[in-house]
């Protein structure tokens, strides 16, 4: 009994293992998993039948159990064969044979159970072992060997397929097939032993449990793991980056091909004290614990030339799943190409910046140089206008004045453009009155529009605030540019400017200007180009209209500077509307009221605004004709004017005489205006005399710069006689000035 109990216990254990394995086999999604599961299921039947054989109480029970056992083994082998066929990727054989063998197995199973009728497969006999325990054993007839032959045929076919696959595959894959081969051979050996020694029970069935576990382990854990390890190692070796791994004791455990080749080292050569690791660690600060990125370069011989190879190195800790420190790694990324590319890019950028600066400097210089002679042309022309009685000559001089104004506005555009390019444009916010600004615009364009017989209408929301705070100068420039274009590109009708606000709060609002004309309009395809620098659209039609194609570029940049927007809509031969929105702050919220404009007569002849026969001024300029211009412009004010053609001469004169105002040119041969200013304001009689910088330097911020140096005020060339007179009234001693009303 003792013997039988052992059989039952071992068999039951095998069943439990197989049940667990079957459950685990559910994870295998491939078709062969299903076949293995069925083989297991019939294995469980076979073992159960085996238990019944062991515990049989009579021959009939033993006969039924043996039938169940033999037929279960048939199906185990059939499903195992199916598994082998699929697992070794012989899908064609599977498709062609599965029905055939299934039918054979079915016949075989029937034949086994028919043993009850024909006694052609096996007979039962009892035998006692040395402990006196009775077993029911089987003896075989010839048909049993047919059943055995069928089973062995399938096992043989499985073996052939597996051996064939082992020969065809390599390393990791070979191992998984070998395992299956081993399991099959073991099953056969145990079965043979059972028959050869006529054992009471077939021990091979017990091995099914172990076999199931082994196969499951091979398919789900061993194979993917080892495959992954091999694949990752290969991929890391093929990487275009160097990888060096260290364990927790800082001993190198792996270096990929890239690292080994680049640093001509082997795994054992990499250590924290060897190069390049040691200098990388030093660069990171403290040896050992500081992780991060660092870059380093190495000189390498390429042919006969020594070249620099750059690396970005990442030094990182290696942690396990529970964040425990298990080592560290270095990753070397070759950044030579990237560094070269960046260097080339930086160089190209520096060159482009230099070229751009040179261009801006050239433009600024040119406009400065053009302003100087223009000063004399316009100044002396003014004298002709003032002094001539001859109508024809006055007409010529008026033409010179107009052309001069156009030339000046071109120079100003170029100067503005170069300032924008050099990022020198600054926002200067002041308090201003919107009506005053609009009046100036209207007055500025009145003469021009009258000549072309156009109207310029301005309407302004009466509820807008009286005083706003913003960059009035640039806003004025934006409106002038757009209005000037509107007048320029309109032949009939006129220009309407309307002003309103939106998003108004107590402190802020967005000013909206709609400037519409009834002019030639802009074609749809040209609309997107109108803001491009130096680009004029519809050149054929506009050939006779003066322009540089810079006005709108500057306007757009200025609006950007003021954080506003500009939009345009246009219809050819109907007209164009520019809508400008600019955020402004509110200084005084009182409603501005209705916009009233009183036209100022344009053709008032010149009349000096003051007389100061007792005042004495000094004008310093190295260009004689400029001195002549100032003298002529101020002739009717009766001022006493001393002239100096250089800094030294001016300093000498200032030591002798006390002046009421000094007009001092900036650009002169040494000492220049600024040096002269410093000497005059420190020594001599004129330390507290107002000194006004007189210069063709009209760059943005120039005025502020001169004032910072200490100049009392600033006057740009070409000199406008009304501005000059205004300044003198402001700075001459009040008692010496007699205003001319
Ligand atoms: P330009 O100095 O040529 O006037 P702008 O930059 O001011 O240069 O304008 C660019 C182009 O846009 C002009 O050449 C003109 O063809 C077109 N344009 C600008 N404003 C108008 C307008 N109000 N009506 C028709 N065309 C315009």
XYZ file of C-alpha atoms and ligand atoms in Angstrom:
768
model
C 0.000 0.000 0.000
C 2.841 2.193 0.882
C 4.113 2.044 -2.716
C 0.709 2.933 -4.180
C 0.330 5.915 -1.871
C 3.639 7.307 -3.186
C 2.405 6.904 -6.782
C -0.836 8.721 -5.956
C 0.925 11.565 -4.174
C 3.536 12.053 -6.929
C 0.886 11.895 -9.643
C -1.322 14.378 -7.792
C 1.598 16.774 -7.432
C 2.256 16.446 -11.165
C -1.402 17.317 -11.839
C -1.169 20.436 -9.672
C 2.003 21.594 -11.426
C 0.411 20.975 -14.813
C -2.735 22.886 -13.876
C -0.625 25.889 -12.835
C 1.455 25.633 -15.998
C -1.705 25.423 -18.116
C -2.967 28.605 -16.512
C 0.349 30.326 -17.183
C 0.309 29.090 -20.782
C -2.650 31.424 -21.354
C -0.024 34.204 -21.672
C 1.300 32.709 -24.887
C -0.705 34.285 -27.664
C 0.785 32.286 -30.538
C -1.115 29.249 -31.902
C 1.443 26.773 -30.572
C 0.500 27.861 -27.010
C -2.968 26.415 -27.558
C -1.546 23.107 -28.692
C 0.751 22.911 -25.703
C -2.229 23.612 -23.461
C -4.173 20.717 -25.003
C -1.160 18.427 -24.611
C -1.087 19.412 -20.932
C -4.817 18.794 -20.548
C -4.539 15.281 -21.938
C -1.391 14.809 -19.826
C -3.597 15.548 -16.793
C -6.123 12.964 -18.053
C -3.313 10.436 -18.494
C -1.971 10.994 -14.973
C -5.476 10.799 -13.513
C -5.986 7.499 -15.377
C -2.624 6.414 -14.001
C -3.868 7.096 -10.465
C -6.961 5.029 -11.181
C -4.748 2.188 -12.427
C -2.814 2.326 -9.174
C -5.888 2.309 -6.972
C -7.893 -0.195 -9.048
C -9.720 -2.739 -6.933
C -10.617 -5.174 -9.695
C -9.631 -6.049 -13.257
C -12.507 -4.192 -14.933
C -11.606 -0.930 -13.207
C -7.977 -1.471 -14.184
C -8.979 -2.220 -17.812
C -11.070 0.980 -18.085
C -8.270 3.018 -16.495
C -5.700 1.541 -18.872
C -7.930 2.353 -21.882
C -8.282 5.913 -20.685
C -4.572 6.096 -20.027
C -3.430 4.700 -23.422
C -5.831 6.888 -25.371
C -4.889 10.012 -23.375
C -1.247 9.383 -24.222
C -2.249 9.214 -27.918
C -3.728 12.698 -27.730
C -0.849 14.083 -25.655
C 1.503 12.979 -28.392
C -0.717 14.329 -31.178
C -0.917 17.776 -29.546
C 2.795 17.737 -28.740
C 3.446 17.006 -32.408
C 1.196 19.915 -33.410
C 3.067 22.159 -30.981
C 6.466 21.101 -32.408
C 5.319 21.679 -35.980
C 4.096 25.205 -35.197
C 6.909 26.088 -32.815
C 9.499 25.216 -35.443
C 7.614 27.347 -37.957
C 6.506 24.467 -40.211
C 3.075 25.879 -40.850
C 2.698 24.088 -44.183
C 3.250 20.659 -42.638
C 0.781 21.600 -39.922
C -1.921 22.491 -42.415
C -1.409 19.362 -44.493
C -1.168 16.735 -41.709
C -3.287 17.828 -38.794
C -6.557 16.248 -39.987
C -4.859 13.081 -41.142
C -3.163 12.412 -37.797
C -6.226 13.442 -35.835
C -8.303 10.840 -37.678
C -5.628 8.176 -37.105
C -5.610 9.023 -33.404
C -9.375 8.798 -33.269
C -9.267 5.301 -34.796
C -6.530 4.325 -32.398
C -8.556 5.524 -29.392
C -11.594 3.571 -30.622
C -9.401 0.542 -31.212
C -8.120 0.749 -27.606
C -11.622 0.852 -26.172
C -12.713 -1.998 -28.486
C -10.268 -4.114 -26.516
C -13.223 -4.913 -24.264
C -14.853 -6.729 -27.182
C -11.943 -8.163 -29.139
C -9.094 -8.396 -26.651
C -6.708 -7.432 -29.411
C -4.688 -4.687 -27.641
C -3.783 -5.806 -24.120
C -4.765 -8.076 -21.277
C -4.678 -7.498 -17.502
C -2.857 -9.597 -15.011
C -1.995 -9.132 -11.353
C 1.457 -9.160 -9.836
C 2.777 -8.611 -6.351
C 5.931 -6.711 -5.547
C 8.422 -7.516 -2.855
C 6.259 -5.786 -0.230
C 3.298 -7.939 -1.174
C 1.357 -5.097 -2.808
C -0.852 -6.184 -5.750
C -0.660 -4.286 -9.041
C -2.759 -4.648 -12.161
C -0.363 -4.870 -15.080
C -0.859 -5.205 -18.844
C 0.459 -7.668 -21.342
C 0.301 -6.777 -24.998
C -1.076 -8.211 -28.214
C 0.071 -7.344 -31.715
C -2.421 -4.440 -32.187
C -0.941 -2.659 -29.224
C 2.332 -2.379 -31.152
C 0.460 -0.701 -34.005
C -0.794 1.901 -31.508
C 2.760 2.240 -30.182
C 4.136 2.594 -33.716
C 1.712 5.461 -34.409
C 2.796 7.270 -31.219
C 6.477 6.785 -31.966
C 5.995 7.891 -35.552
C 4.654 11.225 -34.337
C 7.401 11.554 -31.742
C 9.991 10.757 -34.407
C 8.540 13.344 -36.771
C 8.623 15.913 -33.964
C 12.253 15.061 -33.243
C 13.187 15.399 -36.910
C 11.515 18.800 -37.168
C 13.250 20.042 -34.056
C 16.660 18.728 -35.023
C 16.222 20.294 -38.469
C 15.340 23.629 -36.862
C 18.293 23.408 -34.462
C 20.632 22.977 -37.420
C 19.112 25.932 -39.232
C 19.030 28.400 -36.353
C 21.723 29.985 -34.220
C 22.676 30.749 -30.616
C 19.729 31.922 -28.605
C 17.132 30.280 -30.836
C 19.037 26.993 -30.836
C 18.830 26.800 -27.063
C 15.056 26.958 -27.002
C 14.727 24.086 -29.502
C 17.316 22.034 -27.641
C 15.219 22.301 -24.530
C 12.167 20.909 -26.322
C 14.336 18.142 -27.791
C 15.561 17.251 -24.348
C 12.014 17.077 -22.989
C 10.852 14.832 -25.829
C 13.766 12.457 -25.525
C 13.212 12.191 -21.798
C 9.547 11.326 -22.287
C 10.564 8.585 -24.755
C 13.227 7.193 -22.453
C 10.850 6.989 -19.500
C 8.226 5.349 -21.691
C 10.741 2.836 -23.026
C 11.854 2.036 -19.497
C 8.221 1.478 -18.526
C 7.854 -1.067 -21.318
C 11.287 -2.677 -21.101
C 11.104 -3.314 -17.351
C 7.390 -3.954 -17.390
C 6.912 -1.412 -14.623
C 3.709 -1.209 -12.694
C 3.222 2.440 -13.605
C 4.420 4.703 -16.417
C 6.759 7.241 -14.770
C 6.928 9.313 -17.968
C 3.574 10.889 -17.182
C 4.998 12.353 -14.022
C 7.656 13.981 -16.063
C 4.961 15.756 -18.103
C 4.586 18.215 -15.254
C 8.278 18.996 -15.214
C 8.342 19.136 -19.017
C 5.453 21.601 -19.064
C 7.239 23.920 -16.639
C 10.472 23.715 -18.598
C 8.801 24.516 -21.908
C 6.828 27.354 -20.384
C 9.970 28.830 -18.835
C 11.793 28.537 -22.149
C 9.081 30.246 -24.158
C 8.091 33.070 -21.833
C 11.134 33.935 -19.757
C 14.371 32.479 -20.950
C 13.941 33.088 -24.661
C 12.794 36.759 -24.553
C 15.316 37.619 -21.815
C 18.340 36.159 -23.524
C 17.155 37.467 -26.870
C 16.735 40.929 -25.386
C 20.155 40.824 -23.743
C 21.860 39.786 -26.955
C 19.912 42.348 -29.003
C 20.550 45.216 -26.575
C 24.256 44.412 -26.417
C 24.431 44.343 -30.193
C 22.481 47.581 -30.557
C 24.624 49.329 -27.927
C 27.724 48.095 -29.681
C 26.469 49.500 -32.974
C 25.602 52.864 -31.430
C 27.238 55.992 -32.715
C 27.892 56.952 -29.118
C 30.312 55.573 -26.589
C 28.949 53.774 -23.515
C 31.057 52.758 -20.535
C 29.415 51.051 -17.550
C 30.838 50.930 -14.034
C 29.628 48.822 -11.135
C 29.096 50.099 -7.627
C 32.801 49.719 -6.823
C 33.660 51.902 -9.846
C 35.074 48.933 -11.735
C 34.382 48.991 -15.447
C 31.995 46.187 -16.456
C 31.284 47.125 -20.043
C 32.495 49.416 -22.815
C 30.913 49.362 -26.252
C 32.908 49.224 -29.493
C 32.675 52.982 -30.043
C 34.233 53.762 -26.622
C 36.902 51.112 -27.022
C 37.867 52.293 -30.506
C 37.801 56.032 -29.810
C 39.917 55.811 -26.676
C 42.029 52.828 -27.833
C 41.163 50.954 -24.655
C 39.752 47.685 -23.490
C 37.133 47.176 -20.777
C 39.773 46.599 -18.103
C 41.591 49.824 -19.105
C 38.638 52.059 -18.273
C 38.843 53.267 -14.713
C 38.078 56.427 -12.755
C 41.779 57.266 -12.749
C 42.389 56.661 -16.473
C 41.926 59.220 -19.231
C 39.521 60.517 -20.428
C 37.332 59.489 -17.442
C 39.544 61.143 -14.825
C 39.632 64.573 -16.491
C 35.879 64.408 -17.160
C 35.259 63.740 -13.480
C 37.620 66.545 -12.512
C 35.722 68.924 -14.747
C 32.476 67.963 -13.120
C 33.881 69.081 -9.830
C 34.198 66.456 -7.169
C 35.384 63.019 -8.191
C 32.762 60.377 -8.003
C 29.430 61.786 -6.864
C 28.690 64.654 -9.213
C 26.581 63.584 -12.151
C 25.822 65.736 -15.154
C 26.897 66.849 -18.604
C 30.317 68.085 -19.564
C 32.014 68.618 -22.898
C 35.589 67.904 -23.731
C 37.760 67.677 -26.796
C 40.607 65.478 -27.835
C 43.353 65.990 -30.352
C 43.428 63.119 -32.800
C 45.780 62.406 -35.696
C 43.946 62.127 -38.993
C 46.561 61.211 -41.583
C 49.270 63.695 -40.816
C 46.937 66.362 -39.546
C 45.980 66.824 -35.940
C 42.283 67.498 -35.565
C 40.045 68.288 -32.619
C 37.280 65.832 -31.791
C 34.552 67.180 -29.525
C 32.385 65.136 -27.161
C 29.391 65.826 -24.997
C 29.656 63.471 -22.024
C 26.798 62.425 -19.796
C 27.690 60.858 -16.471
C 24.738 59.248 -14.745
C 23.992 56.920 -11.862
C 22.524 53.492 -12.588
C 19.648 52.599 -10.312
C 17.697 49.385 -9.927
C 13.909 49.187 -9.875
C 13.820 50.253 -6.266
C 16.117 53.210 -6.935
C 19.097 51.584 -5.287
C 22.475 52.629 -6.618
C 24.027 49.787 -8.596
C 26.651 51.619 -10.640
C 27.120 54.465 -13.098
C 27.597 55.046 -16.792
C 29.323 57.480 -19.153
C 27.782 58.312 -22.503
C 30.068 59.937 -25.087
C 28.383 61.781 -27.923
C 30.600 62.951 -30.768
C 29.664 66.595 -31.348
C 32.493 67.465 -33.729
C 30.199 68.001 -36.686
C 27.717 69.909 -34.572
C 30.489 72.089 -33.082
C 31.941 72.824 -36.501
C 28.507 73.621 -37.847
C 27.794 75.932 -34.909
C 31.200 77.606 -35.269
C 30.559 78.159 -38.971
C 27.115 79.481 -38.155
C 28.455 81.857 -35.499
C 31.148 83.059 -37.873
C 28.614 83.571 -40.660
C 26.375 85.418 -38.251
C 29.206 87.611 -36.981
C 30.166 88.394 -40.567
C 26.564 89.143 -41.482
C 26.229 91.337 -38.378
C 29.437 93.138 -39.269
C 28.264 93.664 -42.836
C 24.940 94.891 -41.563
C 26.607 97.228 -39.087
C 28.866 98.510 -41.850
C 25.806 99.098 -44.006
C 23.964 100.896 -41.211
C 27.052 102.991 -40.425
C 27.424 103.797 -44.118
C 23.779 104.829 -44.416
C 24.013 106.960 -41.273
C 27.242 108.545 -42.510
C 25.900 109.207 -45.959
C 22.815 110.876 -44.614
C 25.027 112.967 -42.339
C 27.255 113.956 -45.227
C 24.281 114.802 -47.452
C 22.658 116.889 -44.739
C 25.672 119.218 -44.482
C 25.597 120.545 -48.072
C 21.799 120.421 -48.020
C 21.987 122.788 -45.073
C 23.753 125.388 -47.179
C 21.529 124.805 -50.215
C 18.312 125.227 -48.272
C 19.703 127.979 -46.002
C 20.911 130.100 -48.859
C 17.780 129.350 -50.848
C 15.826 130.724 -47.898
C 17.839 133.941 -48.274
C 16.849 134.139 -51.931
C 13.191 133.670 -50.982
C 13.440 136.360 -48.330
C 15.326 138.908 -50.362
C 14.191 138.488 -53.926
C 11.440 140.549 -55.436
C 11.584 138.808 -58.825
C 8.580 136.466 -59.127
C 10.371 134.048 -61.475
C 13.317 133.726 -59.112
C 10.973 133.194 -56.151
C 9.268 130.454 -58.145
C 12.616 128.750 -58.841
C 13.608 129.083 -55.194
C 10.268 127.589 -54.079
C 10.961 124.596 -56.327
C 14.388 124.208 -54.728
C 12.721 124.364 -51.308
C 10.226 121.636 -52.230
C 12.839 119.350 -53.776
C 15.028 119.954 -50.739
C 12.162 118.874 -48.495
C 11.684 115.673 -50.531
C 15.421 114.977 -50.420
C 15.427 115.534 -46.675
C 12.530 113.161 -46.149
C 14.352 110.511 -48.212
C 17.455 110.925 -46.082
C 15.336 110.700 -42.952
C 13.757 107.464 -44.201
C 17.146 105.930 -44.881
C 18.355 107.049 -41.489
C 15.283 105.603 -39.771
C 15.697 102.364 -41.652
C 19.325 102.033 -40.575
C 18.320 102.822 -37.007
C 15.667 100.102 -37.091
C 18.136 97.625 -38.563
C 20.659 98.457 -35.852
C 17.936 98.123 -33.188
C 18.581 101.672 -32.109
C 15.005 102.876 -32.307
C 13.767 103.792 -28.843
C 10.325 104.494 -27.448
C 10.122 107.911 -25.809
C 6.779 108.437 -24.063
C 5.420 111.915 -23.386
C 2.060 113.489 -22.578
C 0.389 114.931 -25.667
C -2.839 116.323 -27.031
C -4.402 114.325 -29.826
C -6.060 117.341 -31.476
C -2.738 119.195 -31.645
C -1.195 116.178 -33.339
C -4.051 115.892 -35.843
C -3.921 119.645 -36.532
C -0.211 119.390 -37.366
C -0.886 116.491 -39.745
C -3.655 118.418 -41.453
C -1.523 121.524 -41.743
C 1.435 119.525 -43.046
C -0.567 118.008 -45.892
C -2.774 120.980 -46.612
C -0.460 122.693 -49.073
C 0.238 119.461 -50.941
C -3.430 118.441 -51.116
C -4.428 121.921 -52.269
C -1.934 121.673 -55.111
C -3.452 118.336 -56.190
C -6.988 119.571 -55.523
C -7.632 116.856 -52.923
C -9.451 117.071 -49.610
C -7.953 115.931 -46.286
C -10.793 115.345 -43.806
C -10.209 114.543 -40.185
C -12.888 113.284 -37.803
C -12.221 112.430 -34.202
C -14.419 110.836 -31.535
C -15.422 113.670 -29.170
C -15.242 111.417 -26.130
C -11.567 110.568 -26.517
C -9.390 111.748 -23.596
C -7.839 115.219 -23.843
C -4.324 114.150 -22.921
C -2.704 110.846 -23.775
C 0.632 109.383 -22.750
C 2.695 107.620 -25.411
C 5.401 107.946 -28.036
C 3.972 110.974 -29.805
C 6.959 111.473 -32.101
C 6.760 108.008 -33.608
C 2.952 108.060 -33.758
C 3.199 111.317 -35.694
C 5.721 109.697 -38.050
C 3.439 106.691 -38.626
C 0.428 108.882 -39.407
C 2.507 111.171 -41.645
C 3.869 108.219 -43.636
C 0.449 106.695 -44.244
C -1.202 110.042 -45.003
C 1.662 111.038 -47.273
C 1.176 107.796 -49.269
C -2.586 108.385 -49.394
C -2.049 111.861 -50.846
C 0.760 110.614 -53.116
C -1.248 107.774 -54.669
C -4.545 109.676 -55.072
C -5.415 111.725 -58.143
C -9.027 112.664 -57.433
C -11.148 112.852 -54.303
C -9.082 112.888 -51.163
C -8.087 111.407 -47.851
C -10.196 110.831 -44.733
C -8.684 110.212 -41.337
C -10.962 109.042 -38.555
C -9.911 108.459 -34.978
C -11.721 106.353 -32.384
C -10.833 104.128 -29.482
C -11.471 100.595 -28.330
C -10.850 98.487 -25.238
C -10.917 101.682 -23.185
C -10.474 101.550 -19.424
C -9.760 104.331 -16.921
C -6.053 104.167 -17.560
C -5.648 102.764 -21.039
C -7.147 102.583 -24.487
C -6.312 101.445 -27.980
C -6.323 104.307 -30.486
C -7.745 103.288 -33.849
C -6.933 105.342 -36.949
C -8.652 104.627 -40.274
C -6.885 106.415 -43.114
C -8.832 106.006 -46.340
C -8.123 107.433 -49.757
C -9.898 107.416 -53.092
C -6.689 106.668 -54.958
C -5.325 104.098 -57.359
C -5.524 101.223 -54.859
C -3.272 98.194 -54.594
C -3.732 94.911 -56.472
C -4.473 91.855 -54.295
C -1.241 90.101 -55.274
C 0.767 93.211 -54.323
C -0.835 93.656 -50.904
C 1.434 91.124 -49.235
C 4.566 92.871 -50.513
C 3.881 96.472 -49.592
C 5.665 96.171 -46.239
C 8.882 94.726 -47.793
C 11.930 96.990 -47.578
C 12.873 98.846 -50.793
C 9.924 97.236 -52.554
C 7.573 99.383 -54.558
C 4.564 97.747 -56.102
C 2.871 98.518 -59.395
C 6.113 100.148 -60.591
C 4.808 100.882 -64.079
C 1.952 103.039 -62.830
C 3.963 104.613 -60.001
C 7.112 105.368 -61.966
C 6.425 109.084 -61.891
C 5.678 109.124 -58.149
C 8.705 109.657 -55.956
C 9.461 107.013 -53.332
C 12.030 104.560 -52.015
C 9.765 101.714 -50.944
C 10.927 102.273 -47.361
C 8.003 104.264 -45.941
C 5.725 101.314 -45.108
C 8.622 99.139 -43.900
C 9.545 101.832 -41.391
C 5.905 102.385 -40.504
C 5.364 98.727 -39.778
C 8.521 98.517 -37.659
C 7.536 101.628 -35.718
C 4.058 100.235 -35.087
C 5.688 97.020 -33.870
C 7.854 99.115 -31.554
C 4.711 100.783 -30.206
C 3.092 97.337 -29.754
C 0.361 98.197 -32.262
C -0.985 96.640 -35.456
C -1.509 97.787 -39.017
C -3.968 96.340 -41.525
C -4.738 97.307 -45.062
C -7.664 96.736 -47.379
C -7.661 98.021 -50.912
C -9.510 97.882 -54.194
C -7.806 98.922 -57.382
C -9.026 102.249 -58.763
C -11.395 102.639 -55.792
C -9.101 103.316 -52.892
C -7.146 102.056 -49.921
C -7.801 102.009 -46.184
C -5.049 101.540 -43.635
C -6.254 100.738 -40.112
C -3.754 101.360 -37.346
C -4.278 100.334 -33.738
C -1.914 101.583 -31.054
C -2.268 101.137 -27.301
C -1.828 104.379 -25.327
C -2.146 105.388 -21.712
C -4.562 108.086 -20.571
C -3.147 111.152 -18.800
C -6.332 113.221 -18.605
C -9.710 111.608 -19.102
C -11.673 114.838 -19.818
C -13.467 114.422 -23.193
C -11.510 116.127 -25.948
C -14.550 117.630 -27.730
C -15.010 118.354 -31.400
C -12.023 118.698 -33.703
C -11.707 122.203 -35.119
C -9.066 123.243 -37.607
C -8.262 126.815 -38.613
C -6.265 126.895 -41.813
C -3.008 128.811 -41.516
C -2.101 130.860 -44.515
C 0.806 129.155 -46.197
C 2.100 132.054 -48.143
C 2.886 134.436 -45.288
C 6.139 136.127 -46.188
C 9.023 135.656 -43.756
C 9.040 137.924 -40.751
C 11.741 137.751 -38.059
C 10.218 136.766 -34.700
C 12.483 138.956 -32.553
C 15.139 141.647 -32.485
C 18.165 141.515 -30.186
C 20.682 144.150 -31.223
C 22.449 143.992 -27.827
C 22.803 140.208 -27.702
C 26.036 138.624 -28.789
C 26.319 135.023 -30.051
C 29.160 132.833 -31.292
C 28.692 130.349 -34.160
C 31.348 127.651 -34.599
C 31.515 125.510 -37.762
C 34.455 124.315 -39.867
C 32.449 124.772 -43.079
C 32.474 128.459 -44.031
C 29.247 128.301 -45.983
C 27.398 127.000 -42.934
C 28.562 130.013 -40.939
C 27.317 132.165 -43.757
C 23.905 130.427 -43.658
C 23.415 131.034 -39.909
C 24.527 134.630 -40.298
C 22.142 135.184 -43.204
C 19.203 133.455 -41.504
C 19.618 135.653 -38.427
C 20.449 138.873 -40.291
C 17.110 140.563 -39.663
C 17.170 139.814 -35.910
C 20.077 142.297 -35.685
C 22.012 139.895 -33.410
C 25.766 140.451 -33.087
C 27.302 137.289 -34.517
C 30.920 136.156 -34.117
C 32.106 133.282 -36.288
C 34.824 130.707 -35.581
C 35.966 128.064 -38.093
C 37.424 125.650 -35.540
C 37.516 124.558 -31.909
C 40.794 126.256 -31.000
C 39.668 129.567 -32.440
C 36.364 129.304 -30.546
C 38.149 128.551 -27.237
C 40.411 131.550 -27.732
C 37.421 133.808 -28.452
C 35.548 132.497 -25.407
C 38.495 133.427 -23.209
C 38.267 137.006 -24.471
C 34.544 137.610 -24.589
C 31.357 136.581 -22.802
C 28.623 135.395 -25.238
C 24.889 135.115 -24.629
C 24.547 131.879 -26.628
C 27.040 129.663 -28.469
C 26.036 127.498 -31.483
C 28.642 124.750 -31.733
C 29.054 122.273 -34.615
C 29.956 118.701 -33.616
C 31.990 117.190 -36.432
C 35.104 119.328 -36.912
C 38.799 118.572 -37.248
C 40.377 118.299 -33.762
C 39.355 119.573 -31.365
C 35.809 118.556 -32.352
C 32.623 120.114 -30.969
C 32.467 117.941 -27.852
C 36.117 118.545 -26.885
C 35.662 122.264 -27.523
C 32.481 122.237 -25.422
C 34.315 120.660 -22.488
C 37.087 123.273 -22.547
C 34.718 126.243 -22.929
C 32.411 125.128 -20.133
C 35.330 124.616 -17.754
C 37.456 127.694 -18.244
C 37.183 131.286 -19.394
C 34.306 133.678 -19.307
C 31.633 131.402 -20.779
C 31.250 128.666 -18.177
C 27.504 129.324 -17.771
C 26.644 130.366 -21.357
C 23.958 128.159 -23.032
C 25.738 126.095 -25.664
C 23.586 124.569 -28.415
C 24.866 121.611 -30.419
C 24.479 122.314 -34.108
C 24.855 119.140 -36.067
C 23.903 117.024 -39.017
C 23.847 114.014 -36.688
C 20.137 113.291 -36.702
C 20.346 109.749 -35.333
C 17.676 108.736 -32.867
C 18.837 109.440 -29.350
C 21.342 112.063 -30.577
C 19.477 114.830 -28.791
C 19.556 112.939 -25.491
C 23.260 112.172 -25.952
C 24.191 115.814 -26.477
C 22.156 116.875 -23.473
C 23.825 114.229 -21.373
C 27.254 115.594 -22.286
C 26.061 118.959 -21.003
C 24.892 120.842 -24.090
C 21.933 123.083 -23.286
C 20.022 122.076 -26.397
C 20.287 120.551 -29.837
C 19.546 121.798 -33.362
C 19.785 119.525 -36.377
C 20.870 120.530 -39.853
C 19.528 121.585 -42.287
C 18.588 124.438 -40.002
C 14.964 125.549 -40.043
C 15.005 129.292 -39.419
C 11.819 129.259 -37.283
C 13.252 126.556 -34.996
C 16.537 128.451 -34.729
C 14.742 131.662 -33.782
C 12.576 129.785 -31.239
C 15.686 128.370 -29.559
C 17.363 131.761 -29.401
C 14.280 133.377 -27.846
C 14.373 130.602 -25.274
C 18.054 130.932 -24.340
C 18.997 134.584 -24.896
C 18.743 136.811 -21.806
C 15.120 138.045 -21.699
C 16.146 141.707 -21.269
C 18.075 141.634 -24.534
C 15.215 140.172 -26.610
C 12.518 142.275 -28.154
C 9.727 140.080 -29.575
C 8.356 141.102 -32.945
C 4.553 140.774 -32.869
P 7.090 104.430 -51.451
O 8.276 105.233 -51.032
O 7.248 103.784 -52.770
O 5.814 105.161 -51.286
P 6.131 102.754 -49.311
O 6.844 101.715 -48.525
O 5.568 103.910 -48.571
O 7.116 103.212 -50.438
O 4.959 102.044 -50.080
C 5.188 100.832 -50.776
C 4.278 100.712 -51.982
O 2.930 100.529 -51.539
C 4.248 101.944 -52.835
O 5.246 101.886 -53.807
C 2.849 101.904 -53.432
O 2.876 101.173 -54.633
C 2.027 101.139 -52.437
N 1.156 102.035 -51.647
C 1.364 102.481 -50.398
N 0.328 103.244 -49.960
C -0.567 103.285 -50.977
C -1.854 103.913 -51.163
N -2.406 104.643 -50.188
N -2.473 103.717 -52.346
C -1.911 102.972 -53.305
N -0.707 102.368 -53.209
C -0.033 102.512 -52.062
